[in-house]
Amino acid sequence: MNRKQILISILAAFCMYATAEAQRIKGSDTLLPLTQELAEEYLAEHPDREVIVTGGGTGVGLAALPEKTTDIAMASRRIKFSEKMKFAEINLDAKEVIVAYDALAVVVNPSNPVDSLTREQLEAIFRGKITNWKEVGGEDRKIVVYSRETSSGTYEFFKESVLDNKNYMSSILSMPATGAIIQSVRQTKGAIGYIGLAYLNRYVKALAVSYDSGRHYAYPSVGTAADGTYPIVRPLYYYYDAAREAAVSPFISFALSPAGQESVLRQGFVPVK
Amino acid sequence: MKRFLERAVKWLLTASGFVTSLVILLIIAFLFAEGAGLFSERVIEDGYVLALNRENTVKELSAAEIKAVFDEDVTNWNELGGPDMAIETFRLEDADDYFTEEQLGPQYENAGSLIAALVESRPGMIAFIPESMLPEDPSLNFIKDKTISPGEVLAGSEWFPTATPAPLFGIWPLLAGTLWVSLFAILFALPFGISIAVYMAEVASGRVRNILKPIIELLNGIPSVVYGFFGLIVIVPLLQQVFGLPVGESGLAGSIVLAIMALPTIVTVAEDAMRNCPRSLREASLALGATKWQTISRVVIPASMSGIASGVVLGIGRAIGETMAVLMVTGNAAVVPTSILEPLRTIPATIAAELGEAPAGGAHYQSLFLLGVILFFITFIINLCVEYISSRSKAKYN
């Protein structure tokens, strides 16, 4: 009995030690694999430190920051006004760091002759105002529009950036995963959809996109996303409490270091520098 | 000692029966309580208001009208019974376009009064802002907020659960999609299922049956995700080619996958029912000079109708509640289907795809529970039908 008690208290002490020292990172599922990779490399350099990375979504991470249950919140979108107001209520000064960029590619079936679209055309297609490819210079074929499910951050970002916060049409086909969109676009001649840049492959064709009514078009690539010519790019953020900067800065400066940014590139995201 | 043990076992059995029933009732009560909560939610997102200029006479807007306004499908107030002026929309995200960081203040303490002043100065503006941000006694008009009405939900034909400022919870397309795809699944599965059952129960030799039965039952053991994958990669492109469809993800693909999944249940239960058909009935029929086929069609099948019906219902139950396979092959477009060759969205697929991200306790979350309640009622009605059919045929043959 006595030995058991000692064992438990040692275990408890160990756990408390771990939580006191460990860096807790929580939030976006888009950033999760990248942050895990960064954490592994960081730990290889500093074996005495501890980093715990969990997902749950951007909203979960940003809600955990004022509750002090995470040190860094990962976010695949900018902090919302309402969340900022919540931080302001408890005088929490949240600092924002962009760790990487993620570009969304608009993809069509490889047999489709259309190469480029403007934002206005994309908005009309995804809102159901344009329903035939011949209206945008293609063949006489019905446009089949694929989207992600409403729960996805990609869905929200595309809605915000391309649709200007308007709603998708109700007859849009919503797919549970990026892989399903690629498969469907690959086997459907009139298909159009959107996927993360990292998922682009030879079975689907990416379109050049213009955000200035057709004056400049850009194809999605790490290069065009990094120099700002490709428009459908979202920054991926880390948020942290400015008062605790000293505790989180080693990991964040590692993420922004050349070695960290190299694994950003390896994971299919666009480096910050 | 022995008597005591017997009594203990009896109590244990009684208790387990009651506990199970109680748990089921509690689950149903929970489902209903959560689902009914939707009707006490407000149309406009919680904590927000829609503010209008004083000159604007519009007082009420339905959720569909609010969506049309913010989607810029309606661009003039006179279409909504207001004065003849253009509609300007304002969301918090637009604050950066109108004000600078300095104007808003470091903690955004000035945001509320700035926005209120902006709406006061623009007669056609409608602003979607948090109630807490507004200054006291603003000289603005507000859209009257109502609770979500059952009519809007049950008869509504638009499903936009995450639309802001006002989500739309029209479940009619989901309900129609579920019924439509299940109906066709059962139309495909029924003739195949019954004929396989007849073959195995009456025609096949013992050896063939011993080989066939495990194979059919194997279908039951395949995870539904695997059926979904098979459907997406094989059935969807096939349908696209055969029917020359613009899109292969359709109700038909869903009902074929569901028919394959319902088949083993129908076959197993129907075959058991036919094999349990009283020997005396069969012998009497043959003794009267009926052929084997006449015996099967006029005596064995009618006599085992209750068993066949329950097999069919179990199959329908599986089809209606099936989630993953349908999620992958039907395209999930929330529109009321007009033909089986179009994409559609079912209730279980909607719950599975959306529950994970719906904030707990919110209107979206409760609407998904309401969908669960509706699914429960559908299967409940089907079960009642079966009870009725089997009680009738039992009365006839006993």
PDB file of C-alpha atoms in Angstrom, chain A residues 7-135:
ATOM      1  CA  LEU A   7       4.488   5.345  -6.936  1.00  0.00           C
ATOM      2  CA  ILE A   8       1.333   7.385  -7.502  1.00  0.00           C
ATOM      3  CA  SER A   9       2.822  10.526  -6.030  1.00  0.00           C
ATOM      4  CA  ILE A  10       5.920  10.143  -8.184  1.00  0.00           C
ATOM      5  CA  LEU A  11       3.703   9.706 -11.215  1.00  0.00           C
ATOM      6  CA  ALA A  12       1.621  12.741 -10.286  1.00  0.00           C
ATOM      7  CA  ALA A  13       4.726  14.839  -9.746  1.00  0.00           C
ATOM      8  CA  PHE A  14       6.033  13.691 -13.095  1.00  0.00           C
ATOM      9  CA  CYS A  15       2.788  14.645 -14.830  1.00  0.00           C
ATOM     10  CA  MET A  16       2.750  18.066 -13.194  1.00  0.00           C
ATOM     11  CA  TYR A  17       6.343  18.611 -14.176  1.00  0.00           C
ATOM     12  CA  ALA A  18       5.502  17.671 -17.743  1.00  0.00           C
ATOM     13  CA  THR A  19       2.502  20.003 -18.006  1.00  0.00           C
ATOM     14  CA  ALA A  20       4.421  22.845 -16.409  1.00  0.00           C
ATOM     15  CA  GLU A  21       7.246  22.594 -18.892  1.00  0.00           C
ATOM     16  CA  ALA A  22       5.502  21.326 -22.011  1.00  0.00           C
ATOM     17  CA  GLN A  23       4.559  23.689 -24.760  1.00  0.00           C
ATOM     18  CA  ARG A  24       0.925  23.114 -25.638  1.00  0.00           C
ATOM     19  CA  ILE A  25      -0.168  23.858 -29.186  1.00  0.00           C
ATOM     20  CA  LYS A  26      -3.801  23.465 -30.230  1.00  0.00           C
ATOM     21  CA  GLY A  27      -6.034  24.378 -33.151  1.00  0.00           C
ATOM     22  CA  SER A  28      -6.417  24.067 -36.901  1.00  0.00           C
ATOM     23  CA  ASP A  29      -6.377  20.629 -38.481  1.00  0.00           C
ATOM     24  CA  THR A  30      -4.827  22.120 -41.623  1.00  0.00           C
ATOM     25  CA  LEU A  31      -1.785  23.143 -39.605  1.00  0.00           C
ATOM     26  CA  LEU A  32      -1.703  19.969 -37.520  1.00  0.00           C
ATOM     27  CA  PRO A  33       0.601  17.794 -39.700  1.00  0.00           C
ATOM     28  CA  LEU A  34       2.974  20.698 -40.329  1.00  0.00           C
ATOM     29  CA  THR A  35       3.191  21.625 -36.654  1.00  0.00           C
ATOM     30  CA  GLN A  36       3.738  18.011 -35.651  1.00  0.00           C
ATOM     31  CA  GLU A  37       6.593  17.786 -38.130  1.00  0.00           C
ATOM     32  CA  LEU A  38       8.065  21.050 -36.826  1.00  0.00           C
ATOM     33  CA  ALA A  39       7.698  19.848 -33.239  1.00  0.00           C
ATOM     34  CA  GLU A  40       9.536  16.610 -34.027  1.00  0.00           C
ATOM     35  CA  GLU A  41      12.435  18.453 -35.613  1.00  0.00           C
ATOM     36  CA  TYR A  42      12.480  20.950 -32.779  1.00  0.00           C
ATOM     37  CA  LEU A  43      12.621  18.152 -30.225  1.00  0.00           C
ATOM     38  CA  ALA A  44      15.444  16.465 -32.115  1.00  0.00           C
ATOM     39  CA  GLU A  45      17.469  19.643 -31.574  1.00  0.00           C
ATOM     40  CA  HIS A  46      16.321  20.200 -27.995  1.00  0.00           C
ATOM     41  CA  PRO A  47      15.731  16.786 -26.430  1.00  0.00           C
ATOM     42  CA  ASP A  48      15.122  18.330 -22.989  1.00  0.00           C
ATOM     43  CA  ARG A  49      12.010  20.253 -24.085  1.00  0.00           C
ATOM     44  CA  GLU A  50       8.487  18.978 -24.542  1.00  0.00           C
ATOM     45  CA  VAL A  51       5.840  19.955 -27.094  1.00  0.00           C
ATOM     46  CA  ILE A  52       2.257  18.632 -27.190  1.00  0.00           C
ATOM     47  CA  VAL A  53       0.366  19.264 -30.434  1.00  0.00           C
ATOM     48  CA  THR A  54      -3.383  18.647 -30.718  1.00  0.00           C
ATOM     49  CA  GLY A  55      -5.949  19.482 -33.400  1.00  0.00           C
ATOM     50  CA  GLY A  56      -9.648  20.197 -33.041  1.00  0.00           C
ATOM     51  CA  GLY A  57     -10.092  23.105 -35.412  1.00  0.00           C
ATOM     52  CA  THR A  58      -9.186  26.775 -35.495  1.00  0.00           C
ATOM     53  CA  GLY A  59     -12.131  27.799 -33.335  1.00  0.00           C
ATOM     54  CA  VAL A  60     -11.170  25.305 -30.622  1.00  0.00           C
ATOM     55  CA  GLY A  61      -7.579  26.571 -30.533  1.00  0.00           C
ATOM     56  CA  LEU A  62      -8.559  30.228 -30.304  1.00  0.00           C
ATOM     57  CA  ALA A  63     -11.092  29.468 -27.564  1.00  0.00           C
ATOM     58  CA  ALA A  64      -8.400  27.665 -25.570  1.00  0.00           C
ATOM     59  CA  LEU A  65      -6.004  30.623 -25.622  1.00  0.00           C
ATOM     60  CA  PRO A  66      -7.906  32.888 -23.160  1.00  0.00           C
ATOM     61  CA  GLU A  67      -8.678  29.848 -20.990  1.00  0.00           C
ATOM     62  CA  LYS A  68      -4.918  29.232 -20.718  1.00  0.00           C
ATOM     63  CA  THR A  69      -5.281  25.617 -21.810  1.00  0.00           C
ATOM     64  CA  THR A  70      -2.939  26.168 -24.715  1.00  0.00           C
ATOM     65  CA  ASP A  71       0.182  28.261 -25.219  1.00  0.00           C
ATOM     66  CA  ILE A  72      -0.046  28.612 -28.972  1.00  0.00           C
ATOM     67  CA  ALA A  73      -3.265  28.526 -30.987  1.00  0.00           C
ATOM     68  CA  MET A  74      -2.960  27.334 -34.590  1.00  0.00           C
ATOM     69  CA  ALA A  75      -5.353  29.098 -36.958  1.00  0.00           C
ATOM     70  CA  SER A  76      -6.071  28.547 -40.650  1.00  0.00           C
ATOM     71  CA  ARG A  77      -7.935  31.864 -40.792  1.00  0.00           C
ATOM     72  CA  ARG A  78      -7.429  35.272 -39.271  1.00  0.00           C
ATOM     73  CA  ILE A  79      -8.828  35.759 -35.796  1.00  0.00           C
ATOM     74  CA  LYS A  80     -12.484  36.799 -35.947  1.00  0.00           C
ATOM     75  CA  PHE A  81     -13.697  40.108 -34.664  1.00  0.00           C
ATOM     76  CA  SER A  82     -15.819  38.386 -32.022  1.00  0.00           C
ATOM     77  CA  GLU A  83     -12.828  36.379 -30.794  1.00  0.00           C
ATOM     78  CA  LYS A  84     -10.736  39.549 -30.619  1.00  0.00           C
ATOM     79  CA  MET A  85     -13.467  41.146 -28.523  1.00  0.00           C
ATOM     80  CA  LYS A  86     -13.363  38.167 -26.162  1.00  0.00           C
ATOM     81  CA  PHE A  87      -9.591  38.555 -25.775  1.00  0.00           C
ATOM     82  CA  ALA A  88      -9.992  42.282 -25.164  1.00  0.00           C
ATOM     83  CA  GLU A  89     -12.450  41.578 -22.334  1.00  0.00           C
ATOM     84  CA  ILE A  90      -9.783  39.851 -20.250  1.00  0.00           C
ATOM     85  CA  ASN A  91      -7.006  42.186 -21.429  1.00  0.00           C
ATOM     86  CA  LEU A  92      -5.254  39.459 -23.323  1.00  0.00           C
ATOM     87  CA  ASP A  93      -2.928  40.876 -25.918  1.00  0.00           C
ATOM     88  CA  ALA A  94      -2.729  38.172 -28.598  1.00  0.00           C
ATOM     89  CA  LYS A  95       0.282  38.241 -30.892  1.00  0.00           C
ATOM     90  CA  GLU A  96      -0.051  36.905 -34.395  1.00  0.00           C
ATOM     91  CA  VAL A  97       2.663  35.141 -36.413  1.00  0.00           C
ATOM     92  CA  ILE A  98       2.283  33.862 -39.951  1.00  0.00           C
ATOM     93  CA  VAL A  99       4.118  30.533 -40.198  1.00  0.00           C
ATOM     94  CA  ALA A 100       3.208  29.508 -43.733  1.00  0.00           C
ATOM     95  CA  TYR A 101       0.857  30.190 -46.613  1.00  0.00           C
ATOM     96  CA  ASP A 102      -1.582  27.749 -48.148  1.00  0.00           C
ATOM     97  CA  ALA A 103      -2.791  28.249 -51.707  1.00  0.00           C
ATOM     98  CA  LEU A 104      -6.086  26.859 -52.985  1.00  0.00           C
ATOM     99  CA  ALA A 105      -6.044  25.619 -56.558  1.00  0.00           C
ATOM    100  CA  VAL A 106      -9.204  25.644 -58.682  1.00  0.00           C
ATOM    101  CA  VAL A 107      -9.160  22.389 -60.628  1.00  0.00           C
ATOM    102  CA  VAL A 108     -11.030  20.998 -63.646  1.00  0.00           C
ATOM    103  CA  ASN A 109     -10.958  17.776 -65.632  1.00  0.00           C
ATOM    104  CA  PRO A 110      -7.779  17.533 -67.785  1.00  0.00           C
ATOM    105  CA  SER A 111      -9.910  17.255 -70.960  1.00  0.00           C
ATOM    106  CA  ASN A 112     -11.432  20.699 -70.328  1.00  0.00           C
ATOM    107  CA  PRO A 113     -10.070  23.349 -72.773  1.00  0.00           C
ATOM    108  CA  VAL A 114     -10.682  26.236 -70.350  1.00  0.00           C
ATOM    109  CA  ASP A 115      -7.374  27.435 -68.845  1.00  0.00           C
ATOM    110  CA  SER A 116      -8.240  30.504 -66.856  1.00  0.00           C
ATOM    111  CA  LEU A 117     -11.117  32.187 -65.049  1.00  0.00           C
ATOM    112  CA  THR A 118     -11.595  35.491 -63.270  1.00  0.00           C
ATOM    113  CA  ARG A 119     -12.845  35.763 -59.701  1.00  0.00           C
ATOM    114  CA  GLU A 120     -16.183  37.094 -60.973  1.00  0.00           C
ATOM    115  CA  GLN A 121     -16.594  34.063 -63.241  1.00  0.00           C
ATOM    116  CA  LEU A 122     -15.695  31.705 -60.388  1.00  0.00           C
ATOM    117  CA  GLU A 123     -18.201  33.420 -58.127  1.00  0.00           C
ATOM    118  CA  ALA A 124     -20.906  33.045 -60.770  1.00  0.00           C
ATOM    119  CA  ILE A 125     -20.046  29.366 -61.302  1.00  0.00           C
ATOM    120  CA  PHE A 126     -20.011  28.454 -57.603  1.00  0.00           C
ATOM    121  CA  ARG A 127     -23.217  30.424 -56.995  1.00  0.00           C
ATOM    122  CA  GLY A 128     -24.984  28.752 -59.936  1.00  0.00           C
ATOM    123  CA  LYS A 129     -25.311  31.846 -62.131  1.00  0.00           C
ATOM    124  CA  ILE A 130     -23.169  30.307 -64.908  1.00  0.00           C
ATOM    125  CA  THR A 131     -24.113  26.696 -65.617  1.00  0.00           C
ATOM    126  CA  ASN A 132     -22.505  25.892 -68.950  1.00  0.00           C
ATOM    127  CA  TRP A 133     -18.821  25.869 -69.895  1.00  0.00           C
ATOM    128  CA  LYS A 134     -19.539  27.635 -73.190  1.00  0.00           C
ATOM    129  CA  GLU A 135     -20.406  30.809 -71.243  1.00  0.00           C
TER     130      GLU A 135
END
